[in-house]
Amino acid sequence: MDGTSANAFVAFDHVQKSYDGEILVVKDLNLFIDKGEFLTMLGPSGSGKTTCLMMLAGFETATHGDILLDGRPINNIPPHKRGIGMVFQNYALFPHMTVGENLSFPLEVRGMSKAVREEKVAKALDMVQMGEFASRRPAQLSGGQQQRIALARALVFEPELVLMDEPLGALDKQLREHMQYEIKHIHERLGVTVVYVTHDQSEALTMSDRIAVFDDGRIQQLAPPEDLYERPENAFVAQFIGENNKMIGTVTAIEGSTATVTLSDGMSVNALAVNCEGVGKPTMLSIRPERVKIGEAGENTADALVSELIYLGDHIRCRMTVAGNDEFIVKVPNAAGHTHLRVGETAKVSWLTEDCRALDAV
């Protein structure tokens, strides 16, 4: 998945959106999505991700720029003529119709014969394991079942592009996680292009080929899940994706790809110089909790005071004070079934230079 303009199935070309003519909620968006890709737009409320999805669906119009589908500009094509499947958080099923009638409706609109409709409806229901529910009405289904039907309805007319707006937001945690895998497997089987909007980062990491992290109307980083988590390019992405230890300091030297950073308590740390302005400038260090070792000396070693231990089954979440940061988190794997740490004790912690990233100051 390279997402270049040459082979893009979906393209946002210098797209802007303003509701009042002054404040831009989407700022000069350039985004290219490959055919068959599962791309997630991830970000906090108000970051612009849902507005982008609604412009692609045709429910909002771009203030500036072009949106292209398979090379054709679609800015002036109404939603029902774009041939796009949609799945919403609130299911949007017709309550007066049976499940079968709900699925048949988009096929009727397209003028398909009764025999073809029945065949496609049966196929779509089997795809979401709801074959025996065709005669039920939405009110007779659970939330998870309704969401399966909404998904089947979006896929029944075999669109090349499916848009999903927080589709699992109303489900409980266990069902939501199960549906994440279901949708991922259906995507892999059908090869349909999916653009998915969520504010849930674990959902995005689980399902996506690539993730576009939005904040303040712009894409902060666009990358596969592993790259976003392991190699955040700025402080916002480091903080938003996964858990992150941040320490503020001043860059005192840069040698090749390594920055030396002095923290407020005088401790000197070596880190990858990813996005820092230069010597004498402030920077935020980013270290993932699982990359920190306890009781070992390493490239960067500090004294730590243990303030809280939380048992979470597969690991113990240890909150410590390190270099003046009271919220320094270390995840200790529960491989041995216990930890020797005690609240109030001090311990040595260490991490590798390559696991510590010097980013823009926040």
mmCIF file of C-alpha atoms in Angstrom:
data_model
loop_
_atom_site.group_PDB
_atom_site.id
_atom_site.type_symbol
_atom_site.label_atom_id
_atom_site.label_comp_id
_atom_site.label_asym_id
_atom_site.label_seq_id
_atom_site.Cartn_x
_atom_site.Cartn_y
_atom_site.Cartn_z
ATOM 1 C CA MET A 1 0.000 0.000 0.000
ATOM 2 C CA ASP A 2 1.814 3.122 -1.126
ATOM 3 C CA GLY A 3 -1.141 5.505 -1.441
ATOM 4 C CA THR A 4 0.355 7.575 -4.264
ATOM 5 C CA SER A 5 -1.680 9.830 -6.540
ATOM 6 C CA ALA A 6 -0.853 7.759 -9.651
ATOM 7 C CA ASN A 7 -2.816 4.662 -8.633
ATOM 8 C CA ALA A 8 -5.194 6.151 -6.065
ATOM 9 C CA PHE A 9 -8.725 4.755 -5.978
ATOM 10 C CA VAL A 10 -9.809 7.559 -3.626
ATOM 11 C CA ALA A 11 -8.057 10.918 -3.778
ATOM 12 C CA PHE A 12 -8.442 14.094 -1.726
ATOM 13 C CA ASP A 13 -6.652 16.797 -3.716
ATOM 14 C CA HIS A 14 -6.007 20.014 -1.729
ATOM 15 C CA VAL A 15 -9.389 19.653 -0.013
ATOM 16 C CA GLN A 16 -10.551 22.283 2.476
ATOM 17 C CA LYS A 17 -13.801 22.591 4.392
ATOM 18 C CA SER A 18 -15.258 25.533 6.256
ATOM 19 C CA TYR A 19 -18.785 25.804 7.644
ATOM 20 C CA ASP A 20 -18.710 29.550 8.319
ATOM 21 C CA GLY A 21 -16.331 30.842 5.630
ATOM 22 C CA GLU A 22 -13.651 31.614 8.213
ATOM 23 C CA ILE A 23 -12.596 28.611 10.313
ATOM 24 C CA LEU A 24 -11.249 25.627 8.371
ATOM 25 C CA VAL A 25 -12.232 22.277 9.894
ATOM 26 C CA VAL A 26 -10.245 20.489 7.148
ATOM 27 C CA LYS A 27 -7.031 22.200 6.036
ATOM 28 C CA ASP A 28 -5.483 21.468 2.629
ATOM 29 C CA LEU A 29 -5.970 17.696 2.773
ATOM 30 C CA ASN A 30 -4.009 15.545 0.331
ATOM 31 C CA LEU A 31 -4.792 11.866 0.842
ATOM 32 C CA PHE A 32 -4.519 8.987 -1.626
ATOM 33 C CA ILE A 33 -6.093 5.600 -0.882
ATOM 34 C CA ASP A 34 -5.328 2.437 -2.875
ATOM 35 C CA LYS A 35 -7.952 0.063 -4.242
ATOM 36 C CA GLY A 36 -8.649 -2.694 -1.701
ATOM 37 C CA GLU A 37 -7.022 -0.782 1.154
ATOM 38 C CA PHE A 38 -8.445 -0.542 4.679
ATOM 39 C CA LEU A 39 -7.671 3.023 5.707
ATOM 40 C CA THR A 40 -8.705 4.402 9.087
ATOM 41 C CA MET A 41 -9.139 8.090 9.870
ATOM 42 C CA LEU A 42 -8.293 8.354 13.560
ATOM 43 C CA GLY A 43 -8.404 11.371 15.822
ATOM 44 C CA PRO A 44 -10.131 13.149 18.711
ATOM 45 C CA SER A 45 -13.544 14.809 18.409
ATOM 46 C CA GLY A 46 -13.410 17.888 16.198
ATOM 47 C CA SER A 47 -10.220 16.838 14.391
ATOM 48 C CA GLY A 48 -11.876 16.777 10.940
ATOM 49 C CA LYS A 49 -12.003 13.017 10.328
ATOM 50 C CA THR A 50 -15.804 12.651 10.152
ATOM 51 C CA THR A 51 -16.103 15.761 7.951
ATOM 52 C CA CYS A 52 -13.689 14.112 5.485
ATOM 53 C CA LEU A 53 -15.788 10.947 5.457
ATOM 54 C CA MET A 54 -19.000 12.936 4.914
ATOM 55 C CA MET A 55 -17.421 14.829 1.995
ATOM 56 C CA LEU A 56 -16.422 11.511 0.436
ATOM 57 C CA ALA A 57 -19.966 10.183 0.958
ATOM 58 C CA GLY A 58 -21.477 13.350 -0.553
ATOM 59 C CA PHE A 59 -23.327 14.542 2.559
ATOM 60 C CA GLU A 60 -20.963 17.525 2.836
ATOM 61 C CA THR A 61 -19.379 19.542 0.021
ATOM 62 C CA ALA A 62 -15.745 20.615 -0.080
ATOM 63 C CA THR A 63 -15.142 24.374 0.173
ATOM 64 C CA HIS A 64 -12.016 23.993 -1.957
ATOM 65 C CA GLY A 65 -10.224 21.185 -3.824
ATOM 66 C CA ASP A 66 -11.334 17.965 -5.520
ATOM 67 C CA ILE A 67 -12.357 14.532 -4.330
ATOM 68 C CA LEU A 68 -11.835 11.792 -6.918
ATOM 69 C CA LEU A 69 -13.132 8.221 -7.017
ATOM 70 C CA ASP A 70 -11.312 5.925 -9.430
ATOM 71 C CA GLY A 71 -9.934 8.973 -11.239
ATOM 72 C CA ARG A 72 -13.295 10.786 -11.612
ATOM 73 C CA PRO A 73 -14.135 13.993 -9.704
ATOM 74 C CA ILE A 74 -17.245 13.339 -7.580
ATOM 75 C CA ASN A 75 -17.739 16.764 -5.956
ATOM 76 C CA ASN A 76 -20.949 17.359 -7.915
ATOM 77 C CA ILE A 77 -22.315 13.791 -7.896
ATOM 78 C CA PRO A 78 -25.146 13.280 -5.356
ATOM 79 C CA PRO A 79 -24.629 10.631 -2.626
ATOM 80 C CA HIS A 80 -27.040 8.044 -4.082
ATOM 81 C CA LYS A 81 -25.205 8.059 -7.418
ATOM 82 C CA ARG A 82 -21.717 7.518 -5.996
ATOM 83 C CA GLY A 83 -22.237 3.757 -5.501
ATOM 84 C CA ILE A 84 -20.726 3.859 -2.014
ATOM 85 C CA GLY A 85 -21.779 1.592 0.889
ATOM 86 C CA MET A 86 -22.243 3.306 4.265
ATOM 87 C CA VAL A 87 -22.318 1.958 7.828
ATOM 88 C CA PHE A 88 -23.196 4.344 10.683
ATOM 89 C CA GLN A 89 -22.987 4.003 14.467
ATOM 90 C CA ASN A 90 -26.784 4.189 14.819
ATOM 91 C CA TYR A 91 -27.362 1.387 12.234
ATOM 92 C CA ALA A 92 -29.954 3.501 10.286
ATOM 93 C CA LEU A 93 -32.110 0.438 9.559
ATOM 94 C CA PHE A 94 -35.744 0.939 8.476
ATOM 95 C CA PRO A 95 -37.792 -0.173 11.529
ATOM 96 C CA HIS A 96 -40.964 -0.979 9.517
ATOM 97 C CA MET A 97 -39.088 -3.391 7.211
ATOM 98 C CA THR A 98 -37.854 -6.906 7.895
ATOM 99 C CA VAL A 99 -34.142 -7.636 7.747
ATOM 100 C CA GLY A 100 -34.581 -9.099 4.252
ATOM 101 C CA GLU A 101 -36.515 -6.028 3.082
ATOM 102 C CA ASN A 102 -33.844 -3.713 4.537
ATOM 103 C CA LEU A 103 -31.192 -5.497 2.492
ATOM 104 C CA SER A 104 -33.362 -5.697 -0.605
ATOM 105 C CA PHE A 105 -34.089 -1.967 -0.627
ATOM 106 C CA PRO A 106 -30.765 -0.742 -2.121
ATOM 107 C CA LEU A 107 -31.110 -3.447 -4.787
ATOM 108 C CA GLU A 108 -34.658 -2.368 -5.677
ATOM 109 C CA VAL A 109 -33.440 1.220 -6.045
ATOM 110 C CA ARG A 110 -30.914 -0.093 -8.578
ATOM 111 C CA GLY A 111 -33.676 -1.856 -10.527
ATOM 112 C CA MET A 112 -32.563 -5.451 -9.924
ATOM 113 C CA SER A 113 -35.005 -8.311 -10.507
ATOM 114 C CA LYS A 114 -36.630 -10.188 -7.596
ATOM 115 C CA ALA A 115 -34.585 -13.343 -8.257
ATOM 116 C CA VAL A 116 -31.284 -11.433 -8.278
ATOM 117 C CA ARG A 117 -32.301 -9.509 -5.148
ATOM 118 C CA GLU A 118 -33.121 -12.697 -3.236
ATOM 119 C CA GLU A 119 -29.805 -14.276 -4.208
ATOM 120 C CA LYS A 120 -27.752 -11.225 -3.190
ATOM 121 C CA VAL A 121 -29.645 -10.776 0.102
ATOM 122 C CA ALA A 122 -29.079 -14.436 1.054
ATOM 123 C CA LYS A 123 -25.380 -14.141 0.192
ATOM 124 C CA ALA A 124 -24.954 -10.920 2.210
ATOM 125 C CA LEU A 125 -26.754 -12.376 5.252
ATOM 126 C CA ASP A 126 -24.563 -15.497 5.152
ATOM 127 C CA MET A 127 -21.491 -13.252 5.016
ATOM 128 C CA VAL A 128 -22.379 -11.784 8.434
ATOM 129 C CA GLN A 129 -23.744 -15.095 9.802
ATOM 130 C CA MET A 130 -27.323 -13.835 9.968
ATOM 131 C CA GLY A 131 -28.933 -16.132 7.377
ATOM 132 C CA GLU A 132 -31.855 -17.213 9.586
ATOM 133 C CA PHE A 133 -32.870 -13.654 10.565
ATOM 134 C CA ALA A 134 -34.286 -12.461 7.206
ATOM 135 C CA SER A 135 -37.899 -12.304 8.437
ATOM 136 C CA ARG A 136 -37.187 -10.465 11.716
ATOM 137 C CA ARG A 137 -37.584 -6.738 12.218
ATOM 138 C CA PRO A 138 -34.709 -4.587 13.579
ATOM 139 C CA ALA A 139 -36.468 -4.126 16.961
ATOM 140 C CA GLN A 140 -36.284 -7.905 17.489
ATOM 141 C CA LEU A 141 -32.474 -7.895 17.172
ATOM 142 C CA SER A 142 -29.692 -7.076 19.651
ATOM 143 C CA GLY A 143 -27.351 -4.165 19.011
ATOM 144 C CA GLY A 144 -24.651 -6.483 17.684
ATOM 145 C CA GLN A 145 -27.115 -8.208 15.347
ATOM 146 C CA GLN A 146 -28.392 -4.857 14.057
ATOM 147 C CA GLN A 147 -24.831 -3.792 13.325
ATOM 148 C CA ARG A 148 -24.235 -7.003 11.342
ATOM 149 C CA ILE A 149 -27.361 -6.268 9.292
ATOM 150 C CA ALA A 150 -26.224 -2.676 8.706
ATOM 151 C CA LEU A 151 -22.889 -4.050 7.484
ATOM 152 C CA ALA A 152 -24.632 -6.585 5.217
ATOM 153 C CA ARG A 153 -26.840 -3.823 3.758
ATOM 154 C CA ALA A 154 -23.742 -1.734 2.927
ATOM 155 C CA LEU A 155 -22.184 -4.715 1.123
ATOM 156 C CA VAL A 156 -25.270 -6.243 -0.545
ATOM 157 C CA PHE A 157 -25.016 -4.274 -3.809
ATOM 158 C CA GLU A 158 -21.279 -5.107 -4.028
ATOM 159 C CA PRO A 159 -19.865 -1.567 -3.888
ATOM 160 C CA GLU A 160 -16.162 -1.015 -4.500
ATOM 161 C CA LEU A 161 -15.969 1.446 -1.610
ATOM 162 C CA VAL A 162 -17.494 1.171 1.880
ATOM 163 C CA LEU A 163 -17.429 4.025 4.410
ATOM 164 C CA MET A 164 -17.834 3.314 8.125
ATOM 165 C CA ASP A 165 -18.429 6.054 10.696
ATOM 166 C CA GLU A 166 -17.776 4.840 14.286
ATOM 167 C CA PRO A 167 -19.783 1.670 13.461
ATOM 168 C CA LEU A 168 -18.909 -0.174 16.683
ATOM 169 C CA GLY A 169 -19.213 2.751 19.098
ATOM 170 C CA ALA A 170 -22.522 1.602 20.607
ATOM 171 C CA LEU A 171 -21.405 -1.982 21.318
ATOM 172 C CA ASP A 172 -19.947 -3.343 24.560
ATOM 173 C CA LYS A 173 -16.207 -4.008 24.727
ATOM 174 C CA GLN A 174 -16.241 -7.763 24.098
ATOM 175 C CA LEU A 175 -18.675 -7.566 21.180
ATOM 176 C CA ARG A 176 -16.837 -4.563 19.744
ATOM 177 C CA GLU A 177 -13.551 -6.504 19.698
ATOM 178 C CA HIS A 178 -15.273 -9.513 18.101
ATOM 179 C CA MET A 179 -16.808 -7.297 15.389
ATOM 180 C CA GLN A 180 -13.430 -5.698 14.670
ATOM 181 C CA TYR A 181 -12.098 -9.096 13.603
ATOM 182 C CA GLU A 182 -15.320 -9.896 11.707
ATOM 183 C CA ILE A 183 -15.080 -6.690 9.643
ATOM 184 C CA LYS A 184 -11.346 -7.213 9.072
ATOM 185 C CA HIS A 185 -11.947 -10.765 7.792
ATOM 186 C CA ILE A 186 -14.841 -9.700 5.535
ATOM 187 C CA HIS A 187 -12.601 -6.971 4.094
ATOM 188 C CA GLU A 188 -9.826 -9.492 3.431
ATOM 189 C CA ARG A 189 -12.295 -11.883 1.764
ATOM 190 C CA LEU A 190 -14.011 -9.315 -0.467
ATOM 191 C CA GLY A 191 -11.068 -7.032 -1.245
ATOM 192 C CA VAL A 192 -13.381 -4.019 -1.009
ATOM 193 C CA THR A 193 -11.885 -0.595 -0.239
ATOM 194 C CA VAL A 194 -12.816 0.561 3.274
ATOM 195 C CA VAL A 195 -12.501 4.048 4.773
ATOM 196 C CA TYR A 196 -13.180 3.789 8.494
ATOM 197 C CA VAL A 197 -13.571 6.591 11.054
ATOM 198 C CA THR A 198 -12.941 6.066 14.774
ATOM 199 C CA HIS A 199 -11.492 7.825 17.829
ATOM 200 C CA ASP A 200 -10.544 4.421 19.317
ATOM 201 C CA GLN A 201 -6.829 3.869 18.715
ATOM 202 C CA SER A 202 -6.805 0.140 19.579
ATOM 203 C CA GLU A 203 -9.592 -0.379 17.013
ATOM 204 C CA ALA A 204 -7.528 1.454 14.389
ATOM 205 C CA LEU A 205 -4.381 -0.555 15.186
ATOM 206 C CA THR A 206 -6.310 -3.864 14.993
ATOM 207 C CA MET A 207 -8.068 -3.336 11.665
ATOM 208 C CA SER A 208 -6.131 -1.010 9.373
ATOM 209 C CA ASP A 209 -3.635 -1.306 6.558
ATOM 210 C CA ARG A 210 -2.807 2.359 7.138
ATOM 211 C CA ILE A 211 -3.986 4.950 9.650
ATOM 212 C CA ALA A 212 -4.325 8.699 9.069
ATOM 213 C CA VAL A 213 -4.039 10.428 12.446
ATOM 214 C CA PHE A 214 -6.015 13.687 12.390
ATOM 215 C CA ASP A 215 -5.713 16.698 14.648
ATOM 216 C CA ASP A 216 -6.841 20.272 14.069
ATOM 217 C CA GLY A 217 -8.008 19.575 10.503
ATOM 218 C CA ARG A 218 -4.712 18.100 9.324
ATOM 219 C CA ILE A 219 -3.180 14.653 9.009
ATOM 220 C CA GLN A 220 -0.409 14.528 11.609
ATOM 221 C CA GLN A 221 0.951 11.195 10.369
ATOM 222 C CA LEU A 222 -0.121 8.606 7.797
ATOM 223 C CA ALA A 223 1.427 5.165 8.225
ATOM 224 C CA PRO A 224 0.809 1.454 8.871
ATOM 225 C CA PRO A 225 -0.159 0.667 12.501
ATOM 226 C CA GLU A 226 3.284 -0.607 13.533
ATOM 227 C CA ASP A 227 5.025 2.513 12.193
ATOM 228 C CA LEU A 228 2.615 4.836 14.008
ATOM 229 C CA TYR A 229 3.155 3.097 17.331
ATOM 230 C CA GLU A 230 6.894 2.405 17.069
ATOM 231 C CA ARG A 231 7.934 5.499 15.123
ATOM 232 C CA PRO A 232 5.665 8.483 15.910
ATOM 233 C CA GLU A 233 6.797 11.579 14.027
ATOM 234 C CA ASN A 234 5.514 14.195 16.446
ATOM 235 C CA ALA A 235 4.411 14.661 20.045
ATOM 236 C CA PHE A 236 0.689 14.531 19.240
ATOM 237 C CA VAL A 237 0.925 11.089 17.583
ATOM 238 C CA ALA A 238 3.185 9.749 20.360
ATOM 239 C CA GLN A 239 0.636 10.850 22.978
ATOM 240 C CA PHE A 240 -2.479 9.810 21.059
ATOM 241 C CA ILE A 241 -1.408 6.320 19.947
ATOM 242 C CA GLY A 242 -0.855 3.937 22.850
ATOM 243 C CA GLU A 243 0.590 4.784 26.244
ATOM 244 C CA ASN A 244 3.628 7.007 26.277
ATOM 245 C CA ASN A 245 6.107 8.402 28.812
ATOM 246 C CA LYS A 246 6.934 12.009 28.043
ATOM 247 C CA MET A 247 9.784 13.987 29.541
ATOM 248 C CA ILE A 248 10.495 17.620 28.688
ATOM 249 C CA GLY A 249 14.077 18.788 28.272
ATOM 250 C CA THR A 250 16.501 20.915 26.278
ATOM 251 C CA VAL A 251 18.649 19.654 23.394
ATOM 252 C CA THR A 252 22.307 20.145 24.352
ATOM 253 C CA ALA A 253 23.950 18.313 21.418
ATOM 254 C CA ILE A 254 23.098 16.581 18.150
ATOM 255 C CA GLU A 255 25.504 14.078 16.639
ATOM 256 C CA GLY A 256 24.283 12.256 13.546
ATOM 257 C CA SER A 257 20.867 10.802 14.357
ATOM 258 C CA THR A 258 21.349 11.076 18.145
ATOM 259 C CA ALA A 259 20.334 14.009 20.329
ATOM 260 C CA THR A 260 21.589 14.579 23.862
ATOM 261 C CA VAL A 261 18.839 16.075 26.006
ATOM 262 C CA THR A 262 19.164 17.568 29.487
ATOM 263 C CA LEU A 263 16.063 17.178 31.674
ATOM 264 C CA SER A 264 14.856 19.635 34.318
ATOM 265 C CA ASP A 265 16.579 17.712 37.146
ATOM 266 C CA GLY A 266 19.898 17.771 35.267
ATOM 267 C CA MET A 267 19.778 14.168 34.001
ATOM 268 C CA SER A 268 21.263 13.714 30.536
ATOM 269 C CA VAL A 269 19.461 11.391 28.086
ATOM 270 C CA ASN A 270 20.442 10.173 24.617
ATOM 271 C CA ALA A 271 17.581 9.850 22.130
ATOM 272 C CA LEU A 272 16.863 9.583 18.404
ATOM 273 C CA ALA A 273 16.700 13.109 16.954
ATOM 274 C CA VAL A 274 13.354 12.678 15.145
ATOM 275 C CA ASN A 275 11.644 16.047 15.257
ATOM 276 C CA CYS A 276 13.617 18.463 17.424
ATOM 277 C CA GLU A 277 14.497 21.996 16.325
ATOM 278 C CA GLY A 278 18.149 22.006 17.286
ATOM 279 C CA VAL A 279 20.648 22.660 20.068
ATOM 280 C CA GLY A 280 19.305 24.923 22.821
ATOM 281 C CA LYS A 281 15.686 24.238 21.871
ATOM 282 C CA PRO A 282 13.072 22.453 24.036
ATOM 283 C CA THR A 283 12.016 18.927 23.114
ATOM 284 C CA MET A 284 9.674 16.194 24.334
ATOM 285 C CA LEU A 285 11.144 12.740 24.838
ATOM 286 C CA SER A 286 8.847 9.809 24.087
ATOM 287 C CA ILE A 287 9.421 6.323 25.567
ATOM 288 C CA ARG A 288 6.905 3.467 25.441
ATOM 289 C CA PRO A 289 6.275 1.846 28.892
ATOM 290 C CA GLU A 290 7.106 -1.673 27.669
ATOM 291 C CA ARG A 291 10.546 -0.528 26.431
ATOM 292 C CA VAL A 292 11.739 0.371 29.938
ATOM 293 C CA LYS A 293 13.692 -2.255 31.899
ATOM 294 C CA ILE A 294 13.733 -2.375 35.702
ATOM 295 C CA GLY A 295 16.835 -3.332 37.688
ATOM 296 C CA GLU A 296 19.166 -3.211 34.705
ATOM 297 C CA ALA A 297 21.766 -0.660 33.696
ATOM 298 C CA GLY A 298 21.583 0.468 30.071
ATOM 299 C CA GLU A 299 22.344 3.287 27.650
ATOM 300 C CA ASN A 300 20.087 5.588 29.686
ATOM 301 C CA THR A 301 19.797 4.722 33.384
ATOM 302 C CA ALA A 302 17.843 6.572 36.077
ATOM 303 C CA ASP A 303 16.760 6.150 39.684
ATOM 304 C CA ALA A 304 13.027 5.567 40.085
ATOM 305 C CA LEU A 305 10.677 5.690 43.075
ATOM 306 C CA VAL A 306 7.810 3.180 42.910
ATOM 307 C CA SER A 307 4.490 4.905 43.707
ATOM 308 C CA GLU A 308 1.855 2.450 42.436
ATOM 309 C CA LEU A 309 1.587 -1.167 41.278
ATOM 310 C CA ILE A 310 -1.510 -2.363 39.406
ATOM 311 C CA TYR A 311 -1.928 -6.039 38.584
ATOM 312 C CA LEU A 312 -3.437 -6.450 35.099
ATOM 313 C CA GLY A 313 -3.053 -10.183 34.520
ATOM 314 C CA ASP A 314 -0.533 -10.394 31.697
ATOM 315 C CA HIS A 315 1.529 -7.484 33.063
ATOM 316 C CA ILE A 316 1.968 -5.250 36.090
ATOM 317 C CA ARG A 317 1.570 -1.524 35.507
ATOM 318 C CA CYS A 318 4.119 0.253 37.606
ATOM 319 C CA ARG A 319 3.842 4.021 38.170
ATOM 320 C CA MET A 320 7.135 5.631 39.163
ATOM 321 C CA THR A 321 8.818 8.981 39.642
ATOM 322 C CA VAL A 322 11.698 9.321 37.180
ATOM 323 C CA ALA A 323 13.677 12.544 36.605
ATOM 324 C CA GLY A 324 10.916 14.635 38.173
ATOM 325 C CA ASN A 325 8.115 12.941 36.196
ATOM 326 C CA ASP A 326 5.575 11.462 38.670
ATOM 327 C CA GLU A 327 3.614 9.689 35.928
ATOM 328 C CA PHE A 328 6.398 7.544 34.466
ATOM 329 C CA ILE A 329 4.822 4.159 33.599
ATOM 330 C CA VAL A 330 6.652 0.842 33.227
ATOM 331 C CA LYS A 331 4.878 -2.304 32.053
ATOM 332 C CA VAL A 332 6.465 -5.343 33.699
ATOM 333 C CA PRO A 333 5.592 -8.631 31.901
ATOM 334 C CA ASN A 334 4.013 -11.171 34.236
ATOM 335 C CA ALA A 335 6.061 -14.029 32.809
ATOM 336 C CA ALA A 336 7.276 -15.137 36.231
ATOM 337 C CA GLY A 337 3.845 -14.607 37.772
ATOM 338 C CA HIS A 338 4.999 -11.892 40.195
ATOM 339 C CA THR A 339 7.250 -8.883 40.604
ATOM 340 C CA HIS A 340 9.734 -8.140 43.384
ATOM 341 C CA LEU A 341 8.855 -4.425 43.354
ATOM 342 C CA ARG A 342 7.223 -2.747 46.350
ATOM 343 C CA VAL A 343 5.556 0.672 46.647
ATOM 344 C CA GLY A 344 7.887 3.192 48.281
ATOM 345 C CA GLU A 345 11.073 1.414 47.142
ATOM 346 C CA THR A 346 13.589 2.805 44.682
ATOM 347 C CA ALA A 347 14.892 0.915 41.675
ATOM 348 C CA LYS A 348 17.084 1.463 38.646
ATOM 349 C CA VAL A 349 15.307 1.826 35.299
ATOM 350 C CA SER A 350 16.910 1.946 31.872
ATOM 351 C CA TRP A 351 16.058 2.167 28.180
ATOM 352 C CA LEU A 352 17.850 2.074 24.857
ATOM 353 C CA THR A 353 18.630 5.234 22.897
ATOM 354 C CA GLU A 354 16.777 3.788 19.872
ATOM 355 C CA ASP A 355 13.597 3.414 21.989
ATOM 356 C CA CYS A 356 13.618 7.080 23.039
ATOM 357 C CA ARG A 357 12.480 9.704 20.507
ATOM 358 C CA ALA A 358 13.184 13.445 20.714
ATOM 359 C CA LEU A 359 10.079 15.164 19.303
ATOM 360 C CA ASP A 360 8.591 18.639 19.086
ATOM 361 C CA ALA A 361 8.010 20.338 22.443
ATOM 362 C CA VAL A 362 4.359 20.521 23.525
#
